mmCIF file of C-alpha atoms in Angstrom:
data_model
loop_
_atom_site.group_PDB
_atom_site.id
_atom_site.type_symbol
_atom_site.label_atom_id
_atom_site.label_comp_id
_atom_site.label_asym_id
_atom_site.label_seq_id
_atom_site.Cartn_x
_atom_site.Cartn_y
_atom_site.Cartn_z
ATOM 1 C CA MET A 1 79.736 -16.774 51.714
ATOM 2 C CA VAL A 2 77.730 -16.933 54.852
ATOM 3 C CA THR A 3 75.354 -14.275 53.478
ATOM 4 C CA THR A 4 74.879 -16.021 50.227
ATOM 5 C CA ALA A 5 74.111 -19.276 51.847
ATOM 6 C CA ALA A 6 71.440 -17.601 54.062
ATOM 7 C CA LEU A 7 69.620 -15.959 51.212
ATOM 8 C CA ALA A 8 69.501 -19.023 48.977
ATOM 9 C CA PRO A 9 66.610 -20.897 50.696
ATOM 10 C CA ALA A 10 64.524 -17.708 50.627
ATOM 11 C CA VAL A 11 64.937 -17.249 46.979
ATOM 12 C CA LEU A 12 64.143 -20.803 46.235
ATOM 13 C CA MET A 13 60.845 -20.679 48.238
ATOM 14 C CA ALA A 14 59.704 -17.499 46.362
ATOM 15 C CA SER A 15 60.586 -18.944 42.930
ATOM 16 C CA PRO A 16 57.484 -19.426 40.577
ATOM 17 C CA ALA A 17 59.015 -22.753 39.229
ATOM 18 C CA PHE A 18 58.842 -24.118 42.762
ATOM 19 C CA ALA A 19 55.392 -22.869 43.529
ATOM 20 C CA ALA A 20 54.049 -24.378 40.275
ATOM 21 C CA GLY A 21 55.566 -27.746 40.714
ATOM 22 C CA SER A 22 53.930 -31.072 39.915
ATOM 23 C CA ASP A 23 52.551 -31.304 43.466
ATOM 24 C CA ALA A 24 50.797 -27.811 43.365
ATOM 25 C CA PRO A 25 46.906 -27.766 42.949
ATOM 26 C CA ALA A 26 45.482 -26.861 39.585
ATOM 27 C CA ALA A 27 44.483 -23.227 38.974
ATOM 28 C CA GLY A 28 40.928 -22.503 40.024
ATOM 29 C CA LYS A 29 40.762 -25.391 42.570
ATOM 30 C CA GLN A 30 42.194 -23.800 45.539
ATOM 31 C CA PRO A 31 41.407 -25.660 48.766
ATOM 32 C CA ALA A 32 39.019 -24.084 51.184
ATOM 33 C CA PRO A 33 40.582 -21.651 53.557
ATOM 34 C CA THR A 34 41.425 -22.918 56.938
ATOM 35 C CA ALA A 35 39.325 -22.071 59.978
ATOM 36 C CA PRO A 36 41.447 -19.141 60.896
ATOM 37 C CA ASP A 37 40.988 -17.688 57.406
ATOM 38 C CA GLN A 38 37.072 -17.873 57.383
ATOM 39 C CA ALA A 39 34.924 -14.635 58.113
ATOM 40 C CA VAL A 40 33.469 -14.607 61.530
ATOM 41 C CA PRO A 41 29.794 -13.353 61.838
ATOM 42 C CA ASP A 42 29.572 -9.961 63.365
ATOM 43 C CA HIS A 43 26.697 -10.122 66.022
ATOM 44 C CA THR A 44 27.034 -6.432 66.624
ATOM 45 C CA ALA A 45 25.523 -5.529 63.094
ATOM 46 C CA PRO A 46 22.192 -3.627 63.295
ATOM 47 C CA ALA A 47 18.804 -5.475 62.777
ATOM 48 C CA PRO A 48 16.844 -4.802 59.549
ATOM 49 C CA ASP A 49 15.069 -1.456 59.545
ATOM 50 C CA GLN A 50 11.528 -1.844 61.323
ATOM 51 C CA GLY A 51 10.226 1.162 59.403
ATOM 52 C CA GLU A 52 11.009 -0.553 56.087
ATOM 53 C CA GLU A 53 9.224 -3.704 57.271
ATOM 54 C CA ASP A 54 6.165 -1.727 58.284
ATOM 55 C CA ARG A 55 6.095 0.067 54.927
ATOM 56 C CA LYS A 56 6.083 -3.272 53.114
ATOM 57 C CA THR A 57 3.315 -4.515 55.387
ATOM 58 C CA ILE A 58 1.134 -1.428 54.730
ATOM 59 C CA LEU A 59 1.729 -1.696 50.984
ATOM 60 C CA ALA A 60 0.482 -5.317 51.063
ATOM 61 C CA ILE A 61 -2.639 -4.336 53.067
ATOM 62 C CA ILE A 62 -3.721 -1.606 50.594
ATOM 63 C CA ALA A 63 -2.959 -3.763 47.596
ATOM 64 C CA ASP A 64 -5.636 -6.327 48.751
ATOM 65 C CA PRO A 65 -8.708 -6.374 46.444
ATOM 66 C CA MET A 66 -10.863 -6.004 49.437
ATOM 67 C CA ALA A 67 -9.179 -2.864 50.545
ATOM 68 C CA SER A 68 -11.466 0.168 50.221
ATOM 69 C CA GLU A 69 -10.368 3.585 49.024
ATOM 70 C CA TYR A 70 -10.471 4.733 52.543
ATOM 71 C CA MET A 71 -8.071 2.032 53.591
ATOM 72 C CA LYS A 72 -5.766 2.863 50.773
ATOM 73 C CA GLU A 73 -5.770 6.542 51.627
ATOM 74 C CA ALA A 74 -5.098 5.922 55.246
ATOM 75 C CA GLY A 75 -2.239 3.508 54.473
ATOM 76 C CA ARG A 76 -0.584 5.966 52.192
ATOM 77 C CA LYS A 77 -0.873 8.759 54.614
ATOM 78 C CA ALA A 78 0.712 6.531 57.398
ATOM 79 C CA ILE A 79 3.678 5.747 55.114
ATOM 80 C CA ALA A 80 4.085 9.483 54.462
ATOM 81 C CA ASP A 81 3.925 10.372 58.143
ATOM 82 C CA GLY A 82 6.762 8.115 59.251
ATOM 83 C CA PRO A 83 7.477 5.108 61.490
ATOM 84 C CA GLN A 84 5.198 5.840 64.379
ATOM 85 C CA ALA A 85 2.274 6.517 62.069
ATOM 86 C CA MET A 86 2.915 3.310 60.246
ATOM 87 C CA ARG A 87 3.065 1.292 63.406
ATOM 88 C CA LYS A 88 -0.203 2.776 64.624
ATOM 89 C CA PHE A 89 -1.892 2.001 61.327
ATOM 90 C CA ILE A 90 -0.776 -1.651 61.478
ATOM 91 C CA GLU A 91 -1.698 -2.242 65.128
ATOM 92 C CA VAL A 92 -4.939 -0.192 65.385
ATOM 93 C CA ASP A 93 -6.242 1.773 62.456
ATOM 94 C CA GLN A 94 -6.341 -0.908 59.780
ATOM 95 C CA HIS A 95 -8.632 -3.057 61.999
ATOM 96 C CA LYS A 96 -11.091 -0.284 62.620
ATOM 97 C CA ILE A 97 -11.191 0.563 58.934
ATOM 98 C CA ARG A 98 -11.592 -3.097 58.000
ATOM 99 C CA MET A 99 -14.679 -3.393 60.152
ATOM 100 C CA ASP A 100 -16.151 -0.355 58.650
ATOM 101 C CA ASP A 101 -15.388 -1.722 55.230
ATOM 102 C CA TYR A 102 -17.207 -5.016 56.078
ATOM 103 C CA ARG A 103 -20.191 -3.132 57.301
ATOM 104 C CA ILE A 104 -20.359 -1.108 54.048
ATOM 105 C CA ALA A 105 -20.049 -4.271 52.019
ATOM 106 C CA ILE A 106 -22.758 -5.892 53.907
ATOM 107 C CA LEU A 107 -25.006 -2.881 53.438
ATOM 108 C CA ARG A 108 -24.476 -3.131 49.781
ATOM 109 C CA LEU A 109 -26.016 -6.651 49.793
ATOM 110 C CA LEU A 110 -29.387 -5.105 50.548
ATOM 111 C CA GLN A 111 -29.802 -3.960 46.940
ATOM 112 C CA ASN A 112 -30.721 -7.448 45.590
ATOM 113 C CA ALA A 113 -31.513 -9.179 48.909
ATOM 114 C CA GLY A 114 -34.623 -11.277 49.538
ATOM 115 C CA PRO A 115 -36.618 -11.040 52.834
ATOM 116 C CA GLY A 116 -34.331 -13.613 54.729
ATOM 117 C CA LEU A 117 -31.181 -12.000 53.677
ATOM 118 C CA LYS A 118 -32.441 -8.529 54.606
ATOM 119 C CA GLU A 119 -33.406 -9.665 58.084
ATOM 120 C CA GLY A 120 -29.966 -11.243 58.503
ATOM 121 C CA ILE A 121 -28.165 -8.018 57.344
ATOM 122 C CA ASN A 122 -30.124 -5.898 59.895
ATOM 123 C CA LYS A 123 -29.247 -8.369 62.619
ATOM 124 C CA ILE A 124 -25.520 -8.623 61.962
ATOM 125 C CA LEU A 125 -25.257 -4.807 61.707
ATOM 126 C CA ASP A 126 -26.842 -4.586 65.153
ATOM 127 C CA THR A 127 -24.778 -7.301 66.828
ATOM 128 C CA GLY A 128 -21.662 -7.571 64.724
ATOM 129 C CA ASP A 129 -19.142 -5.995 67.075
ATOM 130 C CA THR A 130 -16.100 -7.964 65.996
ATOM 131 C CA ILE A 131 -14.384 -8.278 62.661
ATOM 132 C CA GLU A 132 -14.644 -12.012 62.932
ATOM 133 C CA LYS A 133 -18.457 -11.913 63.095
ATOM 134 C CA LEU A 134 -18.646 -9.524 60.165
ATOM 135 C CA ARG A 135 -16.260 -11.541 58.039
ATOM 136 C CA HIS A 136 -18.155 -14.748 58.757
ATOM 137 C CA PHE A 137 -21.389 -13.193 57.747
ATOM 138 C CA TYR A 138 -19.972 -11.776 54.557
ATOM 139 C CA ASP A 139 -18.071 -14.982 53.675
ATOM 140 C CA VAL A 140 -20.570 -17.674 54.680
ATOM 141 C CA THR A 141 -23.938 -16.607 56.200
ATOM 142 C CA GLN A 142 -25.099 -14.317 53.424
ATOM 143 C CA HIS A 143 -24.826 -17.093 50.905
ATOM 144 C CA GLU A 144 -26.921 -19.459 53.061
ATOM 145 C CA LEU A 145 -29.616 -16.756 53.476
ATOM 146 C CA ARG A 146 -29.570 -15.964 49.833
ATOM 147 C CA ASP A 147 -30.126 -19.615 48.880
ATOM 148 C CA ASP A 148 -33.102 -19.739 51.314
ATOM 149 C CA ASP A 149 -34.590 -16.726 49.565
ATOM 150 C CA ASN A 150 -33.987 -18.259 46.171
ATOM 151 C CA LYS A 151 -35.911 -21.429 47.178
ATOM 152 C CA VAL A 152 -38.936 -19.312 48.210
ATOM 153 C CA GLU A 153 -38.760 -17.360 44.873
ATOM 154 C CA ILE A 154 -38.552 -20.466 42.805
ATOM 155 C CA SER A 155 -41.495 -21.982 44.612
ATOM 156 C CA ARG A 156 -43.473 -18.855 43.797
ATOM 157 C CA LEU A 157 -42.637 -19.112 40.087
ATOM 158 C CA ILE A 158 -43.611 -22.667 40.038
ATOM 159 C CA GLY A 159 -46.999 -21.819 41.440
ATOM 160 C CA THR A 160 -47.679 -19.067 38.799
ATOM 161 C CA GLY A 161 -45.706 -20.227 35.789
ATOM 162 C CA GLY A 162 -46.509 -22.315 32.827
ATOM 163 C CA PRO A 163 -45.597 -25.969 32.286
ATOM 164 C CA ALA A 164 -41.989 -25.212 31.173
ATOM 165 C CA VAL A 165 -41.312 -22.855 34.144
ATOM 166 C CA LYS A 166 -42.778 -25.482 36.522
ATOM 167 C CA GLU A 167 -40.574 -28.258 35.191
ATOM 168 C CA ALA A 168 -37.379 -26.254 35.245
ATOM 169 C CA GLY A 169 -38.106 -24.797 38.641
ATOM 170 C CA LYS A 170 -38.697 -28.179 40.257
ATOM 171 C CA LYS A 171 -35.405 -29.359 38.886
ATOM 172 C CA ALA A 172 -33.514 -26.397 40.350
ATOM 173 C CA LEU A 173 -35.067 -26.943 43.778
ATOM 174 C CA LYS A 174 -33.567 -30.451 43.757
ATOM 175 C CA GLY A 175 -30.194 -29.134 42.684
ATOM 176 C CA THR A 176 -27.408 -27.175 44.372
ATOM 177 C CA PRO A 177 -27.379 -23.555 45.429
ATOM 178 C CA ALA A 178 -25.583 -22.691 42.244
ATOM 179 C CA ASP A 179 -28.311 -24.475 40.212
ATOM 180 C CA ARG A 180 -30.935 -22.359 41.979
ATOM 181 C CA ALA A 181 -29.004 -19.135 41.389
ATOM 182 C CA GLN A 182 -28.565 -20.070 37.729
ATOM 183 C CA PHE A 183 -32.234 -20.791 37.282
ATOM 184 C CA LEU A 184 -33.174 -17.369 38.650
ATOM 185 C CA LYS A 185 -30.552 -15.687 36.556
ATOM 186 C CA THR A 186 -31.203 -17.236 33.187
ATOM 187 C CA GLY A 187 -33.119 -20.477 33.286
ATOM 188 C CA ARG A 188 -36.438 -19.018 34.333
ATOM 189 C CA PHE A 189 -36.401 -16.727 31.319
ATOM 190 C CA LEU A 190 -35.667 -19.563 28.849
ATOM 191 C CA ALA A 191 -38.527 -21.628 30.338
ATOM 192 C CA GLN A 192 -40.766 -18.597 30.266
ATOM 193 C CA ALA A 193 -39.993 -18.078 26.592
ATOM 194 C CA SER A 194 -41.218 -21.602 25.800
ATOM 195 C CA ASP A 195 -44.501 -20.866 27.713
ATOM 196 C CA ASP A 196 -44.876 -17.586 26.000
ATOM 197 C CA ARG A 197 -44.717 -19.085 22.588
ATOM 198 C CA VAL A 198 -47.494 -21.480 23.425
ATOM 199 C CA GLU A 199 -49.549 -18.588 24.840
ATOM 200 C CA LEU A 200 -49.111 -16.446 21.657
ATOM 201 C CA ALA A 201 -50.271 -19.391 19.505
ATOM 202 C CA ARG A 202 -53.314 -19.675 21.708
ATOM 203 C CA ILE A 203 -54.139 -15.944 21.406
ATOM 204 C CA ASP A 204 -53.700 -16.063 17.633
ATOM 205 C CA GLU A 205 -56.108 -19.007 17.446
ATOM 206 C CA SER A 206 -58.816 -17.272 19.465
ATOM 207 C CA TRP A 207 -58.592 -13.666 18.174
ATOM 208 C CA ASP A 208 -60.558 -12.376 15.244
ATOM 209 C CA GLY A 209 -58.742 -9.086 14.533
ATOM 210 C CA PRO A 210 -56.344 -9.071 11.621
ATOM 211 C CA ILE A 211 -53.822 -6.664 13.063
ATOM 212 C CA LEU A 212 -52.938 -8.645 16.224
ATOM 213 C CA SER A 213 -52.939 -11.967 14.390
ATOM 214 C CA GLU A 214 -50.513 -10.715 11.703
ATOM 215 C CA ALA A 215 -48.133 -9.381 14.269
ATOM 216 C CA ILE A 216 -48.118 -12.702 16.226
ATOM 217 C CA GLY A 217 -47.406 -14.612 13.155
ATOM 218 C CA LYS A 218 -44.467 -12.367 12.261
ATOM 219 C CA LEU A 219 -43.103 -12.564 15.636
ATOM 220 C CA LEU A 220 -43.188 -16.308 15.948
ATOM 221 C CA ASN A 221 -41.767 -16.874 12.518
ATOM 222 C CA GLY A 222 -38.732 -14.829 13.480
ATOM 223 C CA SER A 223 -36.166 -15.434 16.229
ATOM 224 C CA PRO A 224 -37.432 -13.411 19.130
ATOM 225 C CA THR A 225 -35.524 -13.272 22.423
ATOM 226 C CA PRO A 226 -37.227 -14.193 25.671
ATOM 227 C CA ALA A 227 -37.425 -10.459 26.498
ATOM 228 C CA GLU A 228 -39.155 -9.788 23.217
ATOM 229 C CA LEU A 229 -41.732 -12.469 23.673
ATOM 230 C CA ARG A 230 -42.454 -11.239 27.210
ATOM 231 C CA HIS A 231 -42.750 -7.549 26.064
ATOM 232 C CA PHE A 232 -45.145 -8.530 23.345
ATOM 233 C CA LEU A 233 -47.410 -10.395 25.749
ATOM 234 C CA GLU A 234 -47.238 -7.748 28.483
ATOM 235 C CA VAL A 235 -47.440 -4.613 26.224
ATOM 236 C CA THR A 236 -47.686 -4.942 22.498
ATOM 237 C CA GLN A 237 -50.670 -7.382 22.299
ATOM 238 C CA TYR A 238 -52.891 -4.911 24.154
ATOM 239 C CA GLU A 239 -51.928 -2.011 21.827
ATOM 240 C CA LEU A 240 -52.787 -4.168 18.765
ATOM 241 C CA ARG A 241 -55.994 -5.412 20.317
ATOM 242 C CA ASP A 242 -57.088 -1.821 20.683
ATOM 243 C CA GLN A 243 -56.347 -1.101 17.067
ATOM 244 C CA ASP A 244 -58.477 -4.095 16.027
ATOM 245 C CA ASN A 245 -61.201 -2.917 18.330
ATOM 246 C CA ARG A 246 -61.236 0.502 16.706
ATOM 247 C CA VAL A 247 -61.679 -1.045 13.364
ATOM 248 C CA ALA A 248 -64.492 -3.280 14.618
ATOM 249 C CA ILE A 249 -66.381 -0.321 16.212
ATOM 250 C CA ALA A 250 -66.112 1.701 13.006
ATOM 251 C CA LYS A 251 -67.778 -1.104 11.147
ATOM 252 C CA ILE A 252 -70.448 -1.520 13.726
ATOM 253 C CA ILE A 253 -71.566 2.097 13.795
ATOM 254 C CA ASP A 254 -71.586 2.426 9.943
ATOM 255 C CA GLY A 255 -75.234 2.693 9.107
ATOM 256 C CA GLY A 256 -76.354 2.013 12.716
ATOM 257 C CA GLY A 257 -79.125 3.654 14.694
ATOM 258 C CA PRO A 258 -78.714 6.963 16.547
ATOM 259 C CA GLU A 259 -78.030 5.395 19.884
ATOM 260 C CA LEU A 260 -75.543 2.931 18.440
ATOM 261 C CA VAL A 261 -73.705 5.600 16.601
ATOM 262 C CA LYS A 262 -73.643 7.822 19.675
ATOM 263 C CA ALA A 263 -72.256 5.055 21.912
ATOM 264 C CA GLY A 264 -69.655 3.903 19.294
ATOM 265 C CA ARG A 265 -68.305 7.422 18.868
ATOM 266 C CA ALA A 266 -67.990 7.971 22.631
ATOM 267 C CA ALA A 267 -66.106 4.714 22.777
ATOM 268 C CA LEU A 268 -63.674 5.690 19.979
ATOM 269 C CA ALA A 269 -63.026 8.992 21.812
ATOM 270 C CA GLY A 270 -62.459 7.251 25.133
ATOM 271 C CA THR A 271 -59.946 4.762 26.460
ATOM 272 C CA ALA A 272 -59.028 1.287 25.356
ATOM 273 C CA ALA A 273 -61.107 -0.044 28.290
ATOM 274 C CA ASP A 274 -64.099 1.975 26.999
ATOM 275 C CA ARG A 275 -63.719 0.334 23.571
ATOM 276 C CA THR A 276 -63.516 -3.166 25.024
ATOM 277 C CA GLU A 277 -66.550 -2.476 27.102
ATOM 278 C CA PHE A 278 -68.575 -1.174 24.126
ATOM 279 C CA LEU A 279 -67.857 -4.320 22.134
ATOM 280 C CA LYS A 280 -68.680 -6.542 25.096
ATOM 281 C CA THR A 281 -71.942 -4.846 26.263
ATOM 282 C CA GLY A 282 -72.325 -1.310 25.100
ATOM 283 C CA GLN A 283 -73.187 -2.052 21.500
ATOM 284 C CA HIS A 284 -76.005 -4.328 22.579
ATOM 285 C CA GLU A 285 -77.498 -1.882 24.960
ATOM 286 C CA ALA A 286 -77.447 0.841 22.292
ATOM 287 C CA ARG A 287 -79.042 -1.562 19.700
ATOM 288 C CA ALA A 288 -81.811 -2.227 22.214
ATOM 289 C CA LYS A 289 -82.554 1.487 22.614
ATOM 290 C CA ASP A 290 -82.678 1.989 18.915
ATOM 291 C CA GLN A 291 -85.115 -0.876 18.504
ATOM 292 C CA ALA A 292 -87.315 0.401 21.350
ATOM 293 C CA ALA A 293 -87.526 3.771 19.524
ATOM 294 C CA LYS A 294 -88.595 2.088 16.323
ATOM 295 C CA ASP A 295 -91.311 0.084 18.176
ATOM 296 C CA LYS A 296 -92.611 3.221 19.743
ATOM 297 C CA GLU A 297 -93.150 4.909 16.297
ATOM 298 C CA LYS A 298 -95.410 2.138 14.969
ATOM 299 C CA PRO A 299 -99.290 2.770 15.096
ATOM 300 C CA THR A 300 -101.183 0.883 17.818
ATOM 301 C CA PRO A 301 -103.659 -1.729 16.407
ATOM 302 C CA GLY A 302 -107.416 -0.789 16.684
ATOM 303 C CA LYS A 303 -106.822 2.980 16.563
ATOM 304 C CA ASP A 304 -108.153 5.281 13.821
ATOM 305 C CA GLY A 305 -104.916 7.070 13.562
ATOM 306 C CA LYS A 306 -106.288 10.284 14.904
ATOM 307 C CA GLY A 307 -106.356 9.488 18.621
ATOM 308 C CA GLY A 308 -110.148 10.034 18.966
ATOM 309 C CA ASP A 309 -112.505 8.103 21.203
ATOM 310 C CA ALA A 310 -115.703 8.393 18.958
ATOM 311 C CA LYS A 311 -117.971 5.374 19.052
ATOM 312 C CA GLY A 312 -119.076 3.617 15.978
ATOM 313 C CA ASP A 313 -122.753 4.378 16.347
ATOM 314 C CA GLY A 314 -122.210 8.130 16.075
ATOM 315 C CA SER A 315 -123.699 8.830 19.556
ATOM 316 C CA ALA A 316 -122.030 11.159 21.864
ATOM 317 C CA ALA A 317 -122.256 10.978 25.670
ATOM 318 C CA GLY A 318 -123.070 14.085 27.595
ATOM 319 C CA SER A 319 -122.448 14.797 31.242
ATOM 320 C CA GLY A 320 -124.949 17.615 31.863
ATOM 321 C CA THR A 321 -128.108 17.335 34.123
ATOM 322 C CA GLY A 322 -130.305 19.608 32.020
ATOM 323 C CA ALA A 323 -130.884 22.022 34.917
ATOM 324 C CA THR A 324 -129.555 25.427 34.896
ATOM 325 C CA THR A 325 -128.241 27.247 37.979
ATOM 326 C CA GLY A 326 -126.869 30.735 38.589
ATOM 327 C CA ASN A 327 -126.063 33.175 35.810
ATOM 328 C CA THR A 328 -127.080 31.747 32.377
ATOM 329 C CA ALA A 329 -125.194 34.406 30.396
ATOM 330 C CA THR A 330 -122.274 32.983 28.182
ATOM 331 C CA THR A 331 -118.900 34.645 28.183
ATOM 332 C CA ALA A 332 -117.256 35.113 24.798
ATOM 333 C CA GLN A 333 -113.732 33.514 24.487
ATOM 334 C CA GLY A 334 -111.096 36.043 24.231
ATOM 335 C CA ARG A 335 -113.358 38.958 25.226
ATOM 336 C CA THR A 336 -113.906 41.103 28.338
ATOM 337 C CA GLY A 337 -116.493 38.799 29.897
ATOM 338 C CA ALA A 338 -119.567 41.104 29.443
ATOM 339 C CA PRO A 339 -122.981 39.207 28.900
ATOM 340 C CA LEU A 340 -124.351 38.927 25.395
ATOM 341 C CA ALA A 341 -127.347 41.164 24.514
ATOM 342 C CA THR A 342 -130.821 39.629 25.053
ATOM 343 C CA THR A 343 -133.407 39.319 22.241
ATOM 344 C CA GLY A 344 -136.441 40.393 24.292
ATOM 345 C CA ALA A 345 -137.909 36.864 24.543
ATOM 346 C CA GLY A 346 -138.401 35.365 27.925
ATOM 347 C CA ASP A 347 -138.283 31.735 29.103
ATOM 348 C CA GLN A 348 -141.778 31.091 27.932
ATOM 349 C CA THR A 349 -140.870 31.891 24.300
ATOM 350 C CA THR A 350 -138.091 29.319 24.503
ATOM 351 C CA LEU A 351 -140.491 26.689 25.649
ATOM 352 C CA ILE A 352 -142.960 27.392 22.836
ATOM 353 C CA ALA A 353 -140.327 27.256 20.238
ATOM 354 C CA GLY A 354 -139.173 24.013 21.588
ATOM 355 C CA GLY A 355 -142.718 22.558 21.511
ATOM 356 C CA ALA A 356 -143.117 23.748 17.944
ATOM 357 C CA GLY A 357 -140.033 21.866 16.900
ATOM 358 C CA THR A 358 -141.296 18.708 18.526
ATOM 359 C CA ALA A 359 -144.641 19.008 16.786
ATOM 360 C CA LEU A 360 -142.937 19.316 13.403
ATOM 361 C CA VAL A 361 -140.893 16.243 13.938
ATOM 362 C CA ALA A 362 -144.032 14.259 15.043
ATOM 363 C CA GLY A 363 -145.988 15.448 11.988
ATOM 364 C CA ALA A 364 -143.272 14.356 9.614
ATOM 365 C CA GLY A 365 -143.346 10.889 11.229
ATOM 366 C CA LEU A 366 -147.106 10.587 10.685
ATOM 367 C CA MET A 367 -146.835 11.538 7.067
ATOM 368 C CA LEU A 368 -144.187 8.873 6.518
ATOM 369 C CA ALA A 369 -146.291 6.200 8.170
ATOM 370 C CA ALA A 370 -149.340 7.087 6.021
ATOM 371 C CA ARG A 371 -147.369 6.779 2.843
ATOM 372 C CA MET A 372 -146.103 3.392 3.879
ATOM 373 C CA ARG A 373 -149.637 2.198 4.509
ATOM 374 C CA ARG A 374 -150.789 3.360 1.130
ATOM 375 C CA ALA A 375 -148.014 1.761 -0.572
ATOM 376 C CA GLY A 376 -148.945 -1.499 1.182
ATOM 377 C CA ALA A 377 -152.530 -1.323 0.177
ATOM 378 C CA LYS A 378 -151.713 -0.863 -3.387
ATOM 379 C CA GLY A 379 -149.420 -3.811 -3.341
#
């Protein structure tokens, strides 16, 4: 009996009916454990792995868009070499590589740099001994210097451009750095296209050649891009001008004089500049030569056409003195120079013959005078 009485309370306490009585908490809503039942933090547990933290840091560094291939390669190598290499990369190597990367990036700015930016680049590469200086130049200073160069370039375009370029350029100068960059990137070409259209219309109005005029009309009636308009003005128009010049020269020398034909053919065989010069001055010089040759061929007024100097009275002037000196023998033309054979008559014979001739002439004169007197007496 004593044993039974002792076991009864223990059975009742373990009975499910008792445990699930009306005073028991609902299932799933157990009270929080008492303080002695809570887990106590173990301060003796090891800290997170430093190597793993360094690995994550390096991966973030080489994932940066500014990271160069050299930075990426060095970071991956440090991870592969272990904890000490990773720690050295984070504390030392990455900073050296980053400075080199900034220097390379700054050097690349030279490609499209103006005078001011080029000077600034050379200066920072000489004095930029810290990463802070290099970073500030790349992030801030380069943009300031580039805008200064843009202002200078826009001012130059305003000075040399047409009305549309001048107007757009002045507007950009009054705007922001972004406005100036946009003008130099696209705005200047759109404004230039407007000026080019005006210039092409002016050329068409003043040019006489059909080939160039036809091409200008076709271009303007289409939808040309600014680049096409500029290329036509800078290249195509001169090619077409030369074609028109060739046609004009061929027409000029057709039926022209010898000098004109000669000069025209030389121009056709020469350069475009030769043809332009022929049309400007060469053709006129050649025409003048041809005209001079024609004038030279005309007979001189007052001449007899034979080139003689005979006088109209039939008299001839002599230059001799009538006295003979030295050897009186005559040398035959084309002979050996021997004297002609004498006739046996001396100088006296010559004088007598001369006197007889004179007497005959005088007698004839007397007879003529006597006849005239007789005729007068009969009348």
